[in-house]
Amino acid sequence: MALPDNAKIAKEAKECMQECVSEFISFITSEASEKCQQEKRKTVNGEDILFAMTSLGFENYSEALKIYLSRYRETLLANQNKPPTGQFGSSGSGGPAGPESQQHVLSGDPEMAEDGTAFGYTVHNGNGNEY
């Protein structure tokens, strides 16, 4: 559920929400990190986070995120296999790829389908409006 466009949120409420989100991230990450330590690995990956969410009782979220992670990785691979579409600089050669190929997969429009979805999910702007 999104807030109406004219909603006002108290500073204390925003700070409280930020603290809750930080605590939630720490809670999940701790569990994932523990799994990595048991397996003698140093890097926490997406599967570790999903495992932690499931083991901590957030399986409803982890199932949706498994799909998202899979589609995210598919998109990354597809974008890596695309040839660069432009060049920086005036010479037109030898420079890094243009901004189109440098955009992060989650940054917006290039990955958004014509029906307003990204990775199969409707995209919201946080104000209750869909993109």
PDB file of C-alpha atoms in Angstrom:
ATOM      1  CA  MET A   1       0.000   0.000   0.000  1.00  0.00           C
ATOM      2  CA  ALA A   2       1.375   3.402  -0.929  1.00  0.00           C
ATOM      3  CA  LEU A   3       0.812   6.767   0.675  1.00  0.00           C
ATOM      4  CA  PRO A   4      -1.316   9.438  -0.993  1.00  0.00           C
ATOM      5  CA  ASP A   5       0.557  12.203  -2.827  1.00  0.00           C
ATOM      6  CA  ASN A   6      -0.369  14.768  -0.157  1.00  0.00           C
ATOM      7  CA  ALA A   7       0.665  12.609   2.839  1.00  0.00           C
ATOM      8  CA  LYS A   8       3.018  14.127   5.374  1.00  0.00           C
ATOM      9  CA  ILE A   9       5.303  11.952   7.492  1.00  0.00           C
ATOM     10  CA  ALA A  10       6.845  13.149  10.730  1.00  0.00           C
ATOM     11  CA  LYS A  11      10.631  13.229  10.921  1.00  0.00           C
ATOM     12  CA  GLU A  12      10.525  10.865  13.918  1.00  0.00           C
ATOM     13  CA  ALA A  13       8.445   8.366  11.941  1.00  0.00           C
ATOM     14  CA  LYS A  14      10.949   8.439   9.071  1.00  0.00           C
ATOM     15  CA  GLU A  15      13.842   7.929  11.477  1.00  0.00           C
ATOM     16  CA  CYS A  16      12.015   5.064  13.184  1.00  0.00           C
ATOM     17  CA  MET A  17      11.392   3.386   9.835  1.00  0.00           C
ATOM     18  CA  GLN A  18      15.057   3.809   8.861  1.00  0.00           C
ATOM     19  CA  GLU A  19      16.125   2.197  12.139  1.00  0.00           C
ATOM     20  CA  CYS A  20      13.701  -0.698  11.610  1.00  0.00           C
ATOM     21  CA  VAL A  21      14.923  -1.286   8.067  1.00  0.00           C
ATOM     22  CA  SER A  22      18.548  -1.159   9.204  1.00  0.00           C
ATOM     23  CA  GLU A  23      17.821  -3.664  11.966  1.00  0.00           C
ATOM     24  CA  PHE A  24      15.992  -5.955   9.536  1.00  0.00           C
ATOM     25  CA  ILE A  25      18.906  -5.868   7.080  1.00  0.00           C
ATOM     26  CA  SER A  26      21.353  -6.571   9.904  1.00  0.00           C
ATOM     27  CA  PHE A  27      19.198  -9.467  11.140  1.00  0.00           C
ATOM     28  CA  ILE A  28      19.047 -11.134   7.719  1.00  0.00           C
ATOM     29  CA  THR A  29      22.678 -10.411   6.884  1.00  0.00           C
ATOM     30  CA  SER A  30      23.870 -11.856  10.209  1.00  0.00           C
ATOM     31  CA  GLU A  31      22.125 -15.127   9.483  1.00  0.00           C
ATOM     32  CA  ALA A  32      23.519 -15.224   5.948  1.00  0.00           C
ATOM     33  CA  SER A  33      27.011 -14.408   7.216  1.00  0.00           C
ATOM     34  CA  GLU A  34      26.816 -17.218   9.758  1.00  0.00           C
ATOM     35  CA  LYS A  35      26.016 -19.659   6.948  1.00  0.00           C
ATOM     36  CA  CYS A  36      29.037 -18.405   5.002  1.00  0.00           C
ATOM     37  CA  GLN A  37      31.308 -18.843   8.012  1.00  0.00           C
ATOM     38  CA  GLN A  38      30.100 -22.428   8.466  1.00  0.00           C
ATOM     39  CA  GLU A  39      30.875 -23.093   4.804  1.00  0.00           C
ATOM     40  CA  LYS A  40      34.250 -21.303   5.112  1.00  0.00           C
ATOM     41  CA  ARG A  41      33.328 -18.629   2.582  1.00  0.00           C
ATOM     42  CA  LYS A  42      34.008 -14.905   2.871  1.00  0.00           C
ATOM     43  CA  THR A  43      31.432 -13.533   0.437  1.00  0.00           C
ATOM     44  CA  VAL A  44      27.702 -13.402   1.143  1.00  0.00           C
ATOM     45  CA  ASN A  45      25.700 -13.914  -2.053  1.00  0.00           C
ATOM     46  CA  GLY A  46      22.047 -13.650  -3.025  1.00  0.00           C
ATOM     47  CA  GLU A  47      21.328 -17.292  -2.261  1.00  0.00           C
ATOM     48  CA  ASP A  48      22.718 -16.825   1.257  1.00  0.00           C
ATOM     49  CA  ILE A  49      20.337 -13.920   1.841  1.00  0.00           C
ATOM     50  CA  LEU A  50      17.399 -15.951   0.514  1.00  0.00           C
ATOM     51  CA  PHE A  51      18.385 -18.927   2.685  1.00  0.00           C
ATOM     52  CA  ALA A  52      18.554 -16.634   5.724  1.00  0.00           C
ATOM     53  CA  MET A  53      15.144 -15.144   4.978  1.00  0.00           C
ATOM     54  CA  THR A  54      13.603 -18.598   4.698  1.00  0.00           C
ATOM     55  CA  SER A  55      15.256 -19.896   7.859  1.00  0.00           C
ATOM     56  CA  LEU A  56      14.149 -16.799   9.802  1.00  0.00           C
ATOM     57  CA  GLY A  57      10.508 -17.184   8.768  1.00  0.00           C
ATOM     58  CA  PHE A  58      10.310 -14.806   5.816  1.00  0.00           C
ATOM     59  CA  GLU A  59       9.644 -17.530   3.240  1.00  0.00           C
ATOM     60  CA  ASN A  60       6.828 -15.544   1.617  1.00  0.00           C
ATOM     61  CA  TYR A  61       9.327 -12.847   0.683  1.00  0.00           C
ATOM     62  CA  SER A  62      12.153 -15.207  -0.168  1.00  0.00           C
ATOM     63  CA  GLU A  63      10.086 -17.028  -2.801  1.00  0.00           C
ATOM     64  CA  ALA A  64       9.320 -13.789  -4.638  1.00  0.00           C
ATOM     65  CA  LEU A  65      12.943 -12.667  -4.304  1.00  0.00           C
ATOM     66  CA  LYS A  66      14.206 -15.976  -5.757  1.00  0.00           C
ATOM     67  CA  ILE A  67      12.284 -15.179  -8.917  1.00  0.00           C
ATOM     68  CA  TYR A  68      13.550 -11.590  -8.893  1.00  0.00           C
ATOM     69  CA  LEU A  69      17.178 -12.687  -8.391  1.00  0.00           C
ATOM     70  CA  SER A  70      16.908 -15.160 -11.244  1.00  0.00           C
ATOM     71  CA  ARG A  71      15.468 -12.545 -13.608  1.00  0.00           C
ATOM     72  CA  TYR A  72      18.023  -9.978 -12.453  1.00  0.00           C
ATOM     73  CA  ARG A  73      20.865 -12.338 -13.305  1.00  0.00           C
ATOM     74  CA  GLU A  74      19.319 -13.199 -16.662  1.00  0.00           C
ATOM     75  CA  THR A  75      19.129  -9.485 -17.460  1.00  0.00           C
ATOM     76  CA  LEU A  76      22.737  -8.938 -16.376  1.00  0.00           C
ATOM     77  CA  LEU A  77      23.876 -11.725 -18.689  1.00  0.00           C
ATOM     78  CA  ALA A  78      21.780 -10.400 -21.552  1.00  0.00           C
ATOM     79  CA  ASN A  79      23.219  -6.898 -21.079  1.00  0.00           C
ATOM     80  CA  GLN A  80      26.785  -8.231 -20.949  1.00  0.00           C
ATOM     81  CA  ASN A  81      26.259  -9.926 -24.298  1.00  0.00           C
ATOM     82  CA  LYS A  82      24.942  -6.750 -25.982  1.00  0.00           C
ATOM     83  CA  PRO A  83      27.429  -4.759 -28.061  1.00  0.00           C
ATOM     84  CA  PRO A  84      28.097  -1.202 -26.822  1.00  0.00           C
ATOM     85  CA  THR A  85      25.679   1.300 -28.365  1.00  0.00           C
ATOM     86  CA  GLY A  86      27.765   4.474 -28.169  1.00  0.00           C
ATOM     87  CA  GLN A  87      31.112   5.987 -27.305  1.00  0.00           C
ATOM     88  CA  PHE A  88      32.202   8.881 -25.103  1.00  0.00           C
ATOM     89  CA  GLY A  89      34.471  11.520 -26.594  1.00  0.00           C
ATOM     90  CA  SER A  90      34.711  12.996 -30.062  1.00  0.00           C
ATOM     91  CA  SER A  91      36.908  10.370 -31.698  1.00  0.00           C
ATOM     92  CA  GLY A  92      34.198   7.714 -31.588  1.00  0.00           C
ATOM     93  CA  SER A  93      36.644   4.873 -30.978  1.00  0.00           C
ATOM     94  CA  GLY A  94      38.702   3.419 -28.216  1.00  0.00           C
ATOM     95  CA  GLY A  95      36.647   4.986 -25.420  1.00  0.00           C
ATOM     96  CA  PRO A  96      34.469   3.273 -22.879  1.00  0.00           C
ATOM     97  CA  ALA A  97      30.962   2.219 -23.788  1.00  0.00           C
ATOM     98  CA  GLY A  98      28.259   4.861 -23.706  1.00  0.00           C
ATOM     99  CA  PRO A  99      25.898   5.572 -20.836  1.00  0.00           C
ATOM    100  CA  GLU A 100      23.294   3.128 -22.132  1.00  0.00           C
ATOM    101  CA  SER A 101      25.550   0.164 -21.492  1.00  0.00           C
ATOM    102  CA  GLN A 102      26.834   1.568 -18.187  1.00  0.00           C
ATOM    103  CA  GLN A 103      23.439   1.799 -16.516  1.00  0.00           C
ATOM    104  CA  HIS A 104      22.841  -0.559 -13.622  1.00  0.00           C
ATOM    105  CA  VAL A 105      20.157  -3.140 -14.283  1.00  0.00           C
ATOM    106  CA  LEU A 106      17.936  -1.782 -11.522  1.00  0.00           C
ATOM    107  CA  SER A 107      18.284   1.863 -12.493  1.00  0.00           C
ATOM    108  CA  GLY A 108      15.087   2.113 -14.448  1.00  0.00           C
ATOM    109  CA  ASP A 109      13.732   2.499 -17.920  1.00  0.00           C
ATOM    110  CA  PRO A 110      16.043   0.289 -20.054  1.00  0.00           C
ATOM    111  CA  GLU A 111      14.808  -2.801 -18.223  1.00  0.00           C
ATOM    112  CA  MET A 112      11.202  -1.720 -17.880  1.00  0.00           C
ATOM    113  CA  ALA A 113       8.779  -3.414 -20.216  1.00  0.00           C
ATOM    114  CA  GLU A 114       6.217  -1.450 -22.206  1.00  0.00           C
ATOM    115  CA  ASP A 115       3.467  -2.608 -19.828  1.00  0.00           C
ATOM    116  CA  GLY A 116       5.143  -0.802 -16.894  1.00  0.00           C
ATOM    117  CA  THR A 117       6.679  -3.850 -15.278  1.00  0.00           C
ATOM    118  CA  ALA A 118      10.270  -4.592 -14.392  1.00  0.00           C
ATOM    119  CA  PHE A 119      11.235  -8.233 -13.994  1.00  0.00           C
ATOM    120  CA  GLY A 120       7.531  -9.116 -14.002  1.00  0.00           C
ATOM    121  CA  TYR A 121       6.549  -6.759 -11.178  1.00  0.00           C
ATOM    122  CA  THR A 122       4.645  -3.482 -11.413  1.00  0.00           C
ATOM    123  CA  VAL A 123       6.952  -0.558 -10.690  1.00  0.00           C
ATOM    124  CA  HIS A 124       5.817   2.102  -8.223  1.00  0.00           C
ATOM    125  CA  ASN A 125       7.418   5.454  -7.494  1.00  0.00           C
ATOM    126  CA  GLY A 126       6.744   5.355  -3.756  1.00  0.00           C
ATOM    127  CA  ASN A 127       4.009   7.986  -4.001  1.00  0.00           C
ATOM    128  CA  GLY A 128       1.279   5.564  -4.930  1.00  0.00           C
ATOM    129  CA  ASN A 129       1.705   6.171  -8.641  1.00  0.00           C
ATOM    130  CA  GLU A 130       2.880   3.586 -11.102  1.00  0.00           C
ATOM    131  CA  TYR A 131       5.535   4.489 -13.663  1.00  0.00           C
TER     132      TYR A 131
END
